[in-house]
Coordinates of C-alpha atoms (C1' of nucleotides) in Angstrom, one line a residue:
Chain A
X1427 CA 0.1 -0.1 0.1
X1428 CA 1.1 3.6 -0.4
X1429 CA 1.9 5.3 2.8
X1430 CA 0.5 8.4 4.2
X1431 CA 3.3 8.3 6.9
X1432 CA 2.9 11.1 9.4
X1433 CA 6.4 11.1 11.3
X1434 CA 6.8 13.1 14.6
X1435 CA 8.5 15.9 12.8
X1436 CA 7.1 17.3 9.6
X1437 CA 10.9 17.6 8.2
X1438 CA 11.2 13.9 7.2
X1439 CA 12.8 14.5 3.7
X1440 CA 16.2 13.1 3.3
X1441 CA 16.2 10.5 6.2
X1442 CA 17.5 7.0 5.6
X1443 CA 14.9 3.9 6.4
X1444 CA 16.3 3.5 9.9
X1445 CA 15.7 7.2 10.9
X1446 CA 12.5 7.2 9.2
X1447 CA 11.3 4.0 11.1
X1448 CA 12.4 5.6 14.3
X1449 CA 10.5 8.7 13.9
X1450 CA 7.3 6.9 12.6
X1451 CA 4.4 7.6 14.8
X1452 CA 1.8 4.8 14.6
X1453 CA -0.7 6.5 16.7
X1454 CA -1.1 9.7 14.7
X1455 CA -4.3 8.1 13.4
X1456 CA -7.2 6.7 15.3
X1457 CA -7.3 2.8 14.5
X1458 CA -10.1 0.2 14.4
X1459 CA -10.0 -2.9 16.8
X1460 CA -9.1 -6.1 15.1
X1461 CA -10.8 -9.4 16.1
X1462 CA -11.0 -12.9 15.0
X1463 CA -14.1 -15.1 14.9
X1464 CA -14.1 -18.6 14.5
X1465 CA -16.9 -20.8 13.2
X1466 CA -16.6 -24.3 14.7
X1467 CA -18.7 -26.4 12.2
X1468 CA -19.5 -30.0 12.5
X1469 CA -22.2 -32.4 11.1
X1470 CA -24.6 -34.4 13.3
X1471 CA -27.7 -36.2 12.2
X1472 CA -27.7 -34.8 9.0
X1473 CA -27.4 -31.3 10.0
X1474 CA -24.8 -28.8 10.1
X1475 CA -23.8 -27.6 13.5
X1476 CA -21.9 -24.8 14.9
X1477 CA -20.5 -24.0 18.1
X1478 CA -22.0 -20.8 19.9
X1479 CA -21.4 -19.1 23.1
X1480 CA -24.0 -17.2 25.2
X1481 CA -22.8 -13.5 25.7
X1482 CA -22.6 -12.4 29.3
X1483 CA -22.1 -8.9 28.8
X1484 CA -23.4 -6.0 26.6
X1485 CA -23.8 -5.7 23.7
X1486 CA -25.9 -8.5 22.7
X1487 CA -26.0 -9.8 26.3
X1488 CA -27.7 -13.1 26.1
X1489 CA -27.4 -13.5 22.6
X1490 CA -25.3 -16.3 21.0
X1491 CA -22.1 -15.6 19.1
X1492 CA -19.1 -17.2 17.7
X1493 CA -16.1 -17.8 19.8
X1494 CA -13.6 -15.0 18.9
X1495 CA -11.1 -12.7 20.3
X1496 CA -9.1 -9.6 19.7
X1497 CA -5.8 -9.9 17.5
X1498 CA -2.7 -9.2 19.6
X1499 CA -0.2 -6.6 18.4
X1500 CA 2.5 -9.4 17.9
X1501 CA 0.3 -12.1 16.8
X1502 CA -0.5 -13.1 13.4
X1503 CA -4.1 -13.6 12.2
X1504 CA -3.7 -17.4 12.0
X1505 CA -2.3 -17.5 15.2
X1506 CA -4.9 -15.4 16.7
X1507 CA -7.4 -17.9 15.2
X1508 CA -5.7 -20.8 16.6
X1509 CA -5.4 -19.4 20.1
X1510 CA -9.2 -18.9 20.1
X1511 CA -9.7 -22.5 19.2
X1512 CA -7.4 -23.7 21.9
X1513 CA -8.7 -21.0 24.7
X1514 CA -12.4 -21.1 23.9
X1515 CA -12.7 -24.7 22.6
X1516 CA -9.6 -26.6 23.8
X1517 CA -9.1 -27.9 20.2
X1518 CA -5.3 -28.0 19.3
X1519 CA -5.6 -29.8 15.8
X1520 CA -8.2 -29.0 13.3
X1521 CA -8.7 -27.9 9.8
X1522 CA -8.9 -24.2 10.0
X1523 CA -8.9 -21.6 7.1
X1524 CA -9.6 -17.9 6.9
X1525 CA -13.1 -17.0 5.4
X1526 CA -13.8 -13.3 5.0
X1527 CA -13.1 -10.2 6.8
X1528 CA -16.4 -8.3 7.7
X1529 CA -15.8 -4.5 8.6
X1530 CA -19.1 -2.6 8.3
X1531 CA -18.8 0.5 10.5
X1532 CA -21.7 -0.3 12.8
X1533 CA -21.4 -4.1 13.2
X1534 CA -20.4 -3.7 16.7
X1535 CA -22.2 -0.9 18.7
X1536 CA -19.3 -0.3 21.0
X1537 CA -16.8 0.8 18.6
X1538 CA -15.2 0.1 15.2
X1539 CA -14.3 -3.6 15.2
X1540 CA -13.1 -5.4 12.0
X1541 CA -13.4 -9.1 12.3
X1542 CA -11.5 -11.4 10.3
X1543 CA -13.6 -14.5 10.2
X1544 CA -12.3 -18.1 10.2
X1545 CA -13.8 -21.4 10.0
X1546 CA -12.6 -24.8 11.4
X1547 CA -14.1 -28.2 10.8
X1548 CA -14.1 -30.5 13.7
X1549 CA -15.5 -34.0 14.7
X1550 CA -18.7 -34.1 16.2
X1551 CA -17.5 -36.0 19.3
X1552 CA -15.2 -33.2 20.3
X1553 CA -17.6 -30.6 20.2
X1554 CA -20.5 -32.1 21.7
X1555 CA -18.3 -32.3 25.0
X1556 CA -17.8 -28.6 25.0
X1557 CA -21.5 -28.0 24.3
X1558 CA -22.4 -29.5 27.6
X1559 CA -21.7 -26.3 29.5
X1560 CA -24.9 -24.1 29.8
X1561 CA -23.2 -21.0 28.2
X1562 CA -22.4 -23.2 25.2
X1563 CA -24.6 -24.6 22.6
X1564 CA -24.1 -26.9 19.2
X1565 CA -26.6 -24.8 17.1
X1566 CA -28.3 -26.2 14.0
X1567 CA -27.5 -24.0 10.8
X1568 CA -30.7 -23.7 8.8
X1569 CA -29.7 -22.5 5.2
X1570 CA -32.6 -20.6 3.4
X1571 CA -31.1 -20.9 0.0
X1572 CA -30.1 -23.4 -2.7
X1573 CA -26.6 -24.0 -4.2
X1574 CA -24.1 -21.3 -3.8
X1575 CA -26.4 -18.5 -4.0
X1576 CA -25.3 -17.2 -0.3
X1577 CA -26.9 -14.9 2.2
X1578 CA -27.4 -15.2 6.2
X1579 CA -28.3 -18.4 7.6
X1580 CA -30.7 -19.0 10.5
X1581 CA -29.7 -20.8 13.8
X1582 CA -31.9 -23.3 15.9
X1583 CA -31.3 -24.7 19.3
X1584 CA -31.3 -28.6 19.5
X1585 CA -34.8 -28.1 20.4
X1586 CA -35.7 -26.5 17.2
X1587 CA -36.1 -23.2 18.8
X1588 CA -34.8 -19.9 16.8
X1589 CA -31.5 -18.5 18.5
X1590 CA -30.9 -14.8 18.8
X1591 CA -27.4 -14.3 17.4
X1592 CA -25.0 -11.5 18.0
X1593 CA -23.3 -8.9 15.6
X1594 CA -23.3 -10.1 11.9
X1595 CA -22.6 -13.7 12.8
X1596 CA -25.4 -14.8 10.8
X1597 CA -23.8 -13.4 7.6
X1598 CA -20.5 -14.9 8.7
X1599 CA -21.9 -18.3 8.9
X1600 CA -23.7 -17.7 5.6
X1601 CA -20.3 -17.2 3.8
X1602 CA -18.9 -20.4 5.8
X1603 CA -21.7 -22.5 4.4
X1604 CA -21.0 -21.0 0.8
X1605 CA -17.3 -21.9 1.1
X1606 CA -18.1 -25.4 2.3
X1607 CA -20.2 -26.1 -0.5
X1608 CA -17.8 -24.7 -3.2
X1609 CA -14.9 -26.6 -1.6
X1610 CA -16.4 -30.0 -0.8
X1611 CA -16.4 -31.4 -4.3
X1612 CA -12.7 -31.0 -4.9
X1613 CA -11.2 -30.6 -1.4
X1614 CA -10.8 -33.1 1.4
X1615 CA -13.2 -31.3 3.8
X1616 CA -15.7 -34.2 4.5
X1617 CA -12.8 -36.4 6.2
X1618 CA -12.2 -33.7 8.7
X1619 CA -15.8 -34.0 10.2
X1620 CA -15.8 -37.8 10.6
X1621 CA -13.7 -40.1 13.0
X1622 CA -10.6 -41.5 11.6
X1623 CA -12.4 -44.8 10.1
X1624 CA -15.8 -44.1 8.5
X1625 CA -17.9 -45.8 5.7
X1626 CA -18.4 -44.7 2.3
X1627 CA -22.2 -43.8 3.2
X1628 CA -21.0 -41.8 6.2
X1629 CA -19.0 -39.6 4.0
X1630 CA -21.9 -39.3 1.5
X1631 CA -24.1 -38.2 4.0
X1632 CA -21.8 -35.5 5.4
X1633 CA -21.5 -34.2 1.7
X1634 CA -25.2 -34.3 1.4
X1635 CA -25.5 -32.2 4.6
X1636 CA -23.0 -29.6 3.4
X1637 CA -24.6 -29.2 0.0
X1638 CA -28.3 -29.5 1.0
X1639 CA -29.2 -31.9 -1.5
X1640 CA -29.0 -35.6 -2.2
X1641 CA -26.3 -37.2 -4.3
X1642 CA -26.1 -40.2 -6.5
X1643 CA -24.8 -43.2 -4.7
X1644 CA -23.1 -45.1 -7.6
X1645 CA -21.5 -41.9 -8.8
X1646 CA -20.4 -40.8 -5.3
X1647 CA -18.8 -44.2 -4.6
X1648 CA -16.8 -44.1 -8.0
X1649 CA -15.5 -40.4 -7.7
X1650 CA -14.5 -40.9 -4.1
X1651 CA -12.6 -44.2 -4.6
X1652 CA -11.2 -42.9 -7.9
X1653 CA -9.6 -39.9 -6.0
X1654 CA -7.4 -42.3 -4.4
X1655 CA -7.6 -40.4 -1.2
X1656 CA -9.2 -43.4 0.6
X1657 CA -7.7 -46.5 2.0
X1658 CA -9.9 -49.6 2.9
X1659 CA -9.0 -50.7 6.4
X1660 CA -10.5 -54.3 6.0
X1661 CA -12.5 -53.6 9.2
X1662 CA -16.3 -53.9 8.8
X1663 CA -19.1 -52.2 10.6
X1664 CA -20.5 -54.1 13.9
X1665 CA -24.1 -54.7 14.5
X1666 CA -26.1 -52.6 11.8
X1667 CA -28.9 -54.9 11.0
X1668 CA -27.9 -55.4 7.4
X1669 CA -24.9 -56.2 5.4
X1670 CA -22.0 -54.2 7.1
X1671 CA -19.9 -51.8 5.1
X1672 CA -16.3 -51.5 5.1
X1673 CA -14.3 -48.9 6.9
X1674 CA -12.2 -46.5 5.1
X1675 CA -9.5 -43.9 6.2
X1676 CA -8.3 -41.0 4.7
X1677 CA -4.9 -40.9 3.0
X1678 CA -3.1 -37.5 2.8
X1679 CA -1.2 -38.8 -0.2
X1680 CA 0.0 -36.3 -2.7
X1681 CA -1.1 -32.8 -1.8
X1682 CA -4.4 -32.0 -3.6
X1683 CA -5.0 -28.6 -4.8
X1684 CA -5.4 -26.4 -1.7
Chain B
X591 CA -16.8 -12.7 19.2
X592 CA -16.8 -12.9 22.7
X593 CA -16.0 -9.5 24.3
X594 CA -13.2 -8.9 26.8
X595 CA -14.5 -5.3 27.4
X596 CA -12.5 -3.0 29.6
X597 CA -15.0 -0.3 30.7
X598 CA -13.5 2.8 32.3
X599 CA -14.9 1.9 35.8
X600 CA -14.3 -1.7 37.0
X601 CA -17.8 -1.8 38.3
X602 CA -20.0 -2.6 35.2
X603 CA -22.2 -5.2 36.6
X604 CA -25.9 -4.5 36.2
X605 CA -25.6 -1.5 33.7
X606 CA -28.1 -1.6 30.8
X607 CA -26.7 -1.7 27.2
X608 CA -26.9 2.2 26.7
X609 CA -24.7 2.7 29.9
X610 CA -22.6 0.1 28.9
X611 CA -21.8 1.6 25.7
X612 CA -21.3 5.0 26.9
X613 CA -18.6 3.8 29.4
X614 CA -16.9 1.6 26.8
X615 CA -13.3 2.5 26.4
X616 CA -12.3 1.6 22.9
X617 CA -8.7 2.8 23.7
X618 CA -7.9 0.4 26.3
X619 CA -6.1 -1.7 24.0
X620 CA -3.3 -0.9 21.5
X621 CA -4.8 -1.3 18.2
X622 CA -3.1 -2.3 14.8
X623 CA -3.4 -0.2 11.5
X624 CA -5.9 -1.5 9.0
X625 CA -5.3 -1.0 5.3
X626 CA -6.8 -2.0 2.2
X627 CA -4.4 -2.8 -1.0
X628 CA -6.0 -3.2 -4.4
X629 CA -4.7 -5.3 -7.1
X630 CA -5.8 -3.6 -10.4
X631 CA -5.5 -6.3 -12.9
X632 CA -5.9 -6.6 -16.6
X633 CA -4.8 -8.6 -19.7
X634 CA -2.6 -7.5 -22.5
X635 CA -0.5 -9.2 -25.2
X636 CA -1.3 -12.4 -23.6
X637 CA -0.2 -11.4 -20.2
X638 CA -1.5 -10.7 -16.8
X639 CA -0.9 -7.1 -15.9
X640 CA -1.2 -5.3 -12.8
X641 CA -1.0 -1.5 -11.8
X642 CA 1.8 -0.8 -9.3
X643 CA 2.9 2.6 -7.9
X644 CA 6.6 3.4 -7.1
X645 CA 7.0 4.3 -3.5
X646 CA 8.4 7.7 -2.8
X647 CA 9.1 7.2 0.8
X648 CA 10.3 4.8 3.4
X649 CA 9.8 2.0 4.1
X650 CA 10.6 0.1 0.7
X651 CA 11.4 3.5 -0.9
X652 CA 11.8 3.2 -4.6
X653 CA 10.2 -0.4 -4.6
X654 CA 6.7 -1.1 -6.6
X655 CA 3.6 -1.5 -4.4
X656 CA 0.0 -2.1 -5.1
X657 CA -2.3 1.0 -4.5
X658 CA -3.7 1.1 -1.1
X659 CA -4.5 3.3 1.9
X660 CA -5.8 3.0 5.3
X661 CA -9.2 2.2 6.2
X662 CA -11.2 5.2 7.7
X663 CA -12.7 5.0 11.2
X664 CA -16.5 5.2 9.6
X665 CA -15.7 3.6 6.2
X666 CA -16.6 0.1 5.4
X667 CA -13.7 -2.1 3.8
X668 CA -15.6 -2.2 0.4
X669 CA -15.9 1.7 0.4
X670 CA -12.1 2.0 1.3
X671 CA -11.4 -0.2 -1.6
X672 CA -13.6 1.7 -3.9
X673 CA -12.0 5.1 -2.6
X674 CA -8.5 3.7 -3.5
X675 CA -9.6 2.8 -6.9
X676 CA -11.2 6.4 -7.2
X677 CA -8.2 8.3 -5.8
X678 CA -5.3 6.6 -7.0
X679 CA -6.6 5.2 -10.2
X680 CA -9.5 7.3 -11.0
X681 CA -11.6 4.2 -11.7
X682 CA -15.4 4.5 -10.8
X683 CA -16.9 1.5 -12.0
X684 CA -15.3 -2.2 -11.9
X685 CA -15.6 -5.5 -10.8
X686 CA -14.1 -5.4 -7.2
X687 CA -13.8 -8.3 -4.9
X688 CA -12.3 -8.8 -1.5
X689 CA -9.5 -11.4 -1.7
X690 CA -8.0 -12.3 1.7
X691 CA -6.6 -10.7 4.6
X692 CA -2.7 -10.7 5.4
X693 CA -1.7 -10.0 9.0
X694 CA 1.8 -11.3 9.6
X695 CA 3.1 -9.1 12.5
X696 CA 6.3 -7.9 10.6
X697 CA 4.8 -7.6 7.1
X698 CA 5.2 -3.7 7.6
X699 CA 8.4 -2.6 9.3
X700 CA 6.7 0.6 10.6
X701 CA 4.1 -0.9 12.7
X702 CA 1.5 -3.3 12.8
X703 CA -0.6 -3.1 9.6
X704 CA -3.2 -5.7 8.7
X705 CA -4.1 -5.5 5.1
X706 CA -7.4 -6.5 3.4
X707 CA -6.5 -7.4 0.0
X708 CA -9.1 -6.6 -2.8
X709 CA -8.5 -7.3 -6.7
X710 CA -10.5 -5.5 -9.3
X711 CA -10.8 -6.2 -13.1
X712 CA -10.2 -3.3 -15.4
X713 CA -9.9 -3.0 -19.3
X714 CA -6.5 -2.6 -20.5
X715 CA -7.1 0.8 -22.1
X716 CA -8.3 2.5 -18.8
X717 CA -5.4 1.2 -17.1
X718 CA -2.5 2.0 -19.7
X719 CA -3.5 5.7 -19.7
X720 CA -2.7 5.9 -15.7
X721 CA 0.4 3.7 -16.3
X722 CA 2.1 6.7 -18.5
X723 CA 3.2 8.6 -15.3
X724 CA 6.6 7.6 -14.3
X725 CA 5.6 6.7 -10.8
X726 CA 3.2 4.1 -12.2
X727 CA 3.8 0.9 -14.1
X728 CA 1.7 -1.7 -15.6
X729 CA 3.9 -4.8 -14.5
X730 CA 3.6 -8.2 -16.1
X731 CA 2.8 -11.2 -13.7
X732 CA 5.0 -14.1 -13.8
X733 CA 3.3 -17.1 -12.4
X734 CA 5.7 -19.9 -11.4
X735 CA 3.4 -22.3 -10.7
X736 CA 0.6 -24.4 -12.5
X737 CA -3.0 -25.0 -12.0
X738 CA -4.2 -23.8 -8.8
X739 CA -1.1 -24.4 -6.6
X740 CA -0.7 -21.2 -5.5
X741 CA 2.4 -19.1 -4.1
X742 CA 4.1 -15.9 -4.7
X743 CA 4.4 -14.5 -8.2
X744 CA 7.1 -12.4 -9.9
X745 CA 6.9 -9.1 -11.4
X746 CA 8.4 -7.7 -14.7
X747 CA 8.6 -4.1 -16.2
X748 CA 7.2 -3.8 -19.6
X749 CA 11.0 -4.5 -20.9
X750 CA 11.3 -7.9 -19.0
X751 CA 13.2 -6.6 -16.1
X752 CA 12.3 -7.8 -12.8
X753 CA 10.7 -5.2 -10.2
X754 CA 11.6 -4.9 -6.7
X755 CA 8.3 -5.1 -4.9
X756 CA 7.4 -3.8 -1.4
X757 CA 5.8 -5.7 1.5
X758 CA 4.1 -8.9 0.8
X759 CA 2.6 -7.9 -2.3
X760 CA 4.1 -10.8 -4.2
X761 CA 2.2 -13.2 -2.0
X762 CA -1.0 -10.7 -2.5
X763 CA -0.8 -11.2 -6.1
X764 CA -0.2 -14.9 -6.1
X765 CA -3.7 -15.2 -4.1
X766 CA -5.2 -13.1 -6.8
X767 CA -4.0 -15.4 -9.6
X768 CA -5.3 -18.3 -7.5
X769 CA -8.7 -16.6 -7.2
X770 CA -9.1 -15.8 -11.0
X771 CA -8.1 -19.1 -12.0
X772 CA -10.5 -20.8 -9.7
X773 CA -13.4 -18.5 -10.8
X774 CA -13.0 -17.8 -14.3
X775 CA -14.4 -21.3 -15.5
X776 CA -17.9 -20.3 -13.9
X777 CA -17.9 -16.5 -13.1
X778 CA -18.2 -13.8 -15.7
X779 CA -14.8 -12.7 -15.2
X780 CA -13.1 -12.6 -18.4
X781 CA -15.6 -10.0 -19.9
X782 CA -14.5 -7.5 -17.4
X783 CA -11.2 -7.3 -18.8
X784 CA -12.3 -6.9 -22.5
X785 CA -14.1 -3.9 -24.1
X786 CA -17.9 -4.0 -24.4
X787 CA -17.8 -6.0 -27.8
X788 CA -15.3 -8.7 -28.4
X789 CA -14.9 -11.9 -30.4
X790 CA -14.9 -15.5 -29.0
X791 CA -11.2 -15.7 -29.7
X792 CA -10.5 -12.6 -27.8
X793 CA -12.4 -13.9 -24.8
X794 CA -10.6 -17.4 -25.2
X795 CA -7.2 -15.7 -25.1
X796 CA -8.1 -14.0 -21.8
X797 CA -9.1 -17.3 -20.2
X798 CA -5.9 -18.7 -21.6
X799 CA -3.9 -15.9 -20.1
X800 CA -5.5 -16.4 -16.8
X801 CA -5.3 -20.1 -16.5
X802 CA -1.9 -20.1 -17.8
X803 CA -2.5 -23.0 -20.4
X804 CA -4.1 -23.3 -23.7
X805 CA -7.8 -24.3 -24.1
X806 CA -9.8 -26.2 -26.8
X807 CA -11.2 -24.0 -29.3
X808 CA -14.4 -26.1 -30.2
X809 CA -15.2 -26.8 -26.6
X810 CA -14.6 -23.2 -25.4
X811 CA -16.9 -21.9 -28.3
X812 CA -19.7 -24.5 -27.3
X813 CA -19.4 -23.8 -23.5
X814 CA -19.3 -20.1 -23.7
X815 CA -22.1 -19.8 -26.2
X816 CA -24.4 -22.5 -24.4
X817 CA -24.0 -20.3 -21.1
X818 CA -26.5 -17.7 -22.5
X819 CA -24.3 -14.9 -21.4
X820 CA -23.1 -13.7 -24.8
X821 CA -25.1 -11.7 -27.4
X822 CA -24.2 -11.7 -31.0
X823 CA -24.0 -8.0 -32.1
X824 CA -24.1 -8.8 -36.0
X825 CA -20.9 -6.3 -36.2
X826 CA -17.9 -7.9 -37.7
X827 CA -14.1 -7.5 -37.1
X828 CA -12.6 -5.0 -39.6
X829 CA -9.3 -5.3 -41.6
X830 CA -8.2 -8.5 -39.9
X831 CA -6.4 -10.3 -42.9
X832 CA -8.6 -13.3 -42.7
X833 CA -12.4 -14.1 -42.3
X834 CA -13.6 -11.6 -39.9
X835 CA -15.1 -12.8 -36.5
X836 CA -18.5 -11.6 -35.1
X837 CA -18.5 -9.2 -32.0
X838 CA -20.3 -10.5 -29.0
X839 CA -21.6 -8.6 -25.9
X840 CA -21.9 -10.0 -22.4
X841 CA -25.5 -10.1 -21.2
X842 CA -25.8 -9.9 -17.4
X843 CA -29.1 -11.9 -17.5
X844 CA -30.0 -14.0 -14.7
X845 CA -27.6 -13.5 -11.9
X846 CA -25.0 -16.2 -11.9
X847 CA -23.8 -17.8 -8.7
X848 CA -21.7 -14.8 -7.3
Chain C
dA58 C1' -4.5 -18.5 -55.7
dA59 C1' -2.5 -18.4 -51.0
dA60 C1' -2.8 -17.6 -46.3
dA61 C1' -5.2 -17.1 -42.2
dT62 C1' -8.8 -17.5 -39.1
dA63 C1' -14.3 -18.1 -38.3
dG64 C1' -17.7 -21.2 -37.8
dT65 C1' -19.8 -26.0 -38.3
dG66 C1' -20.7 -31.1 -38.2
dT67 C1' -19.4 -35.2 -36.5
dC68 C1' -16.9 -38.9 -34.0
dT69 C1' -15.0 -40.7 -29.7
dA70 C1' -13.7 -40.7 -24.9
dT71 C1' -15.0 -39.7 -20.4
dG72 C1' -17.9 -39.4 -16.5
dA73 C1' -22.4 -39.1 -14.1
dG74 C1' -26.8 -40.8 -13.5
dA75 C1' -29.9 -44.8 -13.5
dC76 C1' -30.8 -49.3 -12.8
dA77 C1' -30.4 -54.5 -12.0
dC78 C1' -28.4 -57.9 -9.6
dT79 C1' -25.7 -60.2 -6.0
dA80 C1' -23.8 -60.1 -1.1
dT81 C1' -24.2 -60.4 3.8
dA82 C1' -25.5 -58.9 8.0
dG83 C1' -29.6 -58.8 12.0
dT84 C1' -34.3 -60.2 13.1
Chain D
dA241 C1' -37.4 -66.1 5.0
dC242 C1' -37.4 -61.1 5.2
dT243 C1' -35.4 -56.5 5.5
dA244 C1' -32.0 -53.3 4.8
dT245 C1' -27.8 -51.7 3.1
dA246 C1' -23.2 -53.0 0.7
dG247 C1' -21.0 -53.5 -3.5
dT248 C1' -20.5 -54.7 -8.5
dG249 C1' -21.7 -54.7 -13.5
dT250 C1' -23.8 -52.4 -17.3
dC251 C1' -26.5 -49.2 -20.1
dT252 C1' -27.4 -44.5 -21.3
dC253 C1' -26.7 -39.5 -21.7
dA254 C1' -24.3 -35.2 -21.5
dT255 C1' -20.0 -32.7 -22.3
dA256 C1' -15.1 -32.2 -23.9
dG257 C1' -11.7 -33.0 -27.0
dA258 C1' -10.1 -34.1 -31.6
dC259 C1' -10.6 -33.7 -36.4
dA260 C1' -12.4 -32.6 -40.8
dC261 C1' -14.6 -29.5 -43.7
dT262 C1' -16.7 -25.2 -45.4
dA263 C1' -16.8 -20.0 -45.2
dT264 C1' -14.8 -15.4 -45.7
dT265 C1' -11.7 -11.9 -45.7
dT266 C1' -7.0 -9.7 -47.0
dT267 C1' -2.7 -10.1 -49.7

DNA sequence: AAAATAGTGTCTATGAGACACTATAGT
DNA sequence: ACTATAGTGTCTCATAGACACTATTTT
């Protein structure tokens, strides 16, 4: 970017770089706050779920919000997102990706807060433990649009009650669903939402939940197996009331595009 | 996000929202600067080109950088990007989209600057006028990777000389190319880089330049015409030394995905 | 006429969808 | 035996690539 530096003295011509930097005053302008918000997404019972925390202070007191936090002055954005995951959800390892940056001037009534949104894919079991606390909830995402149209989503409690959400987090989650739908066909996202071993039907149901539409079974099997990312374990499902399916594992293999 | 508000008094229990907001002190923490950087991209002579400005002050004095500017306290990110386009390139209308947010702690040696990167697609003629000034340049993007692998790109002057670039702008442009390659197949990007009327071969060359590989002519024609986004004008090319091609125009029509 | 590209028609290879069929568990 | 799902084989249809051919302009 082109600087409009405002050094402490107005006679900054002819300085070398070291002198310039020493005189540079970062506080000459008022700055916005910068936060990260992380959508911890999982799939359960053919529904997209996301971890929300109930706010215990103003603004939006009592409303449900994505876990987040301000970005430290010496912390990268990715580190800040990882810290939020660690501190708010005790999660060390997960698929995490930057989503979009939200910066409407009035999105936070306190002051100007620019939020860099991330999303993370987590196996249901891990999130379910967290959501036991009364201030936590694993909300169901209700997507009121088809395909990759985009737009805000609605949130429901486990009992199907609509949840009051804070800030612009319905828009954030809308963009998260949009991204998931766009990437699930070619990137190994589905595996992140399942235990290490899973059946092909498990994986298909995850894809169907993300996409919001049913998929052709035969075609899904062929494509998925042809991708070379799955390894058969030889282990079968147990006690399922029908012919048991084989368990597969994800093989990272040659790095796929992104 | 979950707030860690630090009101001016420590006894903030039991306040209503209005009182809380009145007492909220946004300056309790040190804040990073937030900037937008805009990659003004076009295609000319089968090469991707981008507008760069030569920096006249430290840091990176003399190096080439994307046009950018700090985000005002009452300005949305999109507005800031539009303002940069207007002030730095005199461009009012263009396809503009947020790209990614870069926030490595040391990406700017002055102070912590978080940069929300945008890219814009502009017809070559418009950019060429700007690049006449000695402090401006329409650099060629050299992409050292295939497909959507990603990574930083290199920049060359019109004479093929490598250009010294400022900050992390090679990475920013790498992400821009990645985004372009991912979207050009299904979103109407190519039209943005051409005059109102163009031939199918013109459009194919733009797609080939973005993708960095050649495309099948027959298939490209079929797909493009079948998309229903092109309208034949009945006007033919003039004085081309071979059978003249018909000019087409882009028809916005029903809003495509994104 | 030669050169160069526009534009059309058709064949083939590939992949998705559809459907039928067999296999194997629990009840 | 019945039910439910796993897994395989095959047919069809749509689309991309390849190639041949005709059309139309300038030189």
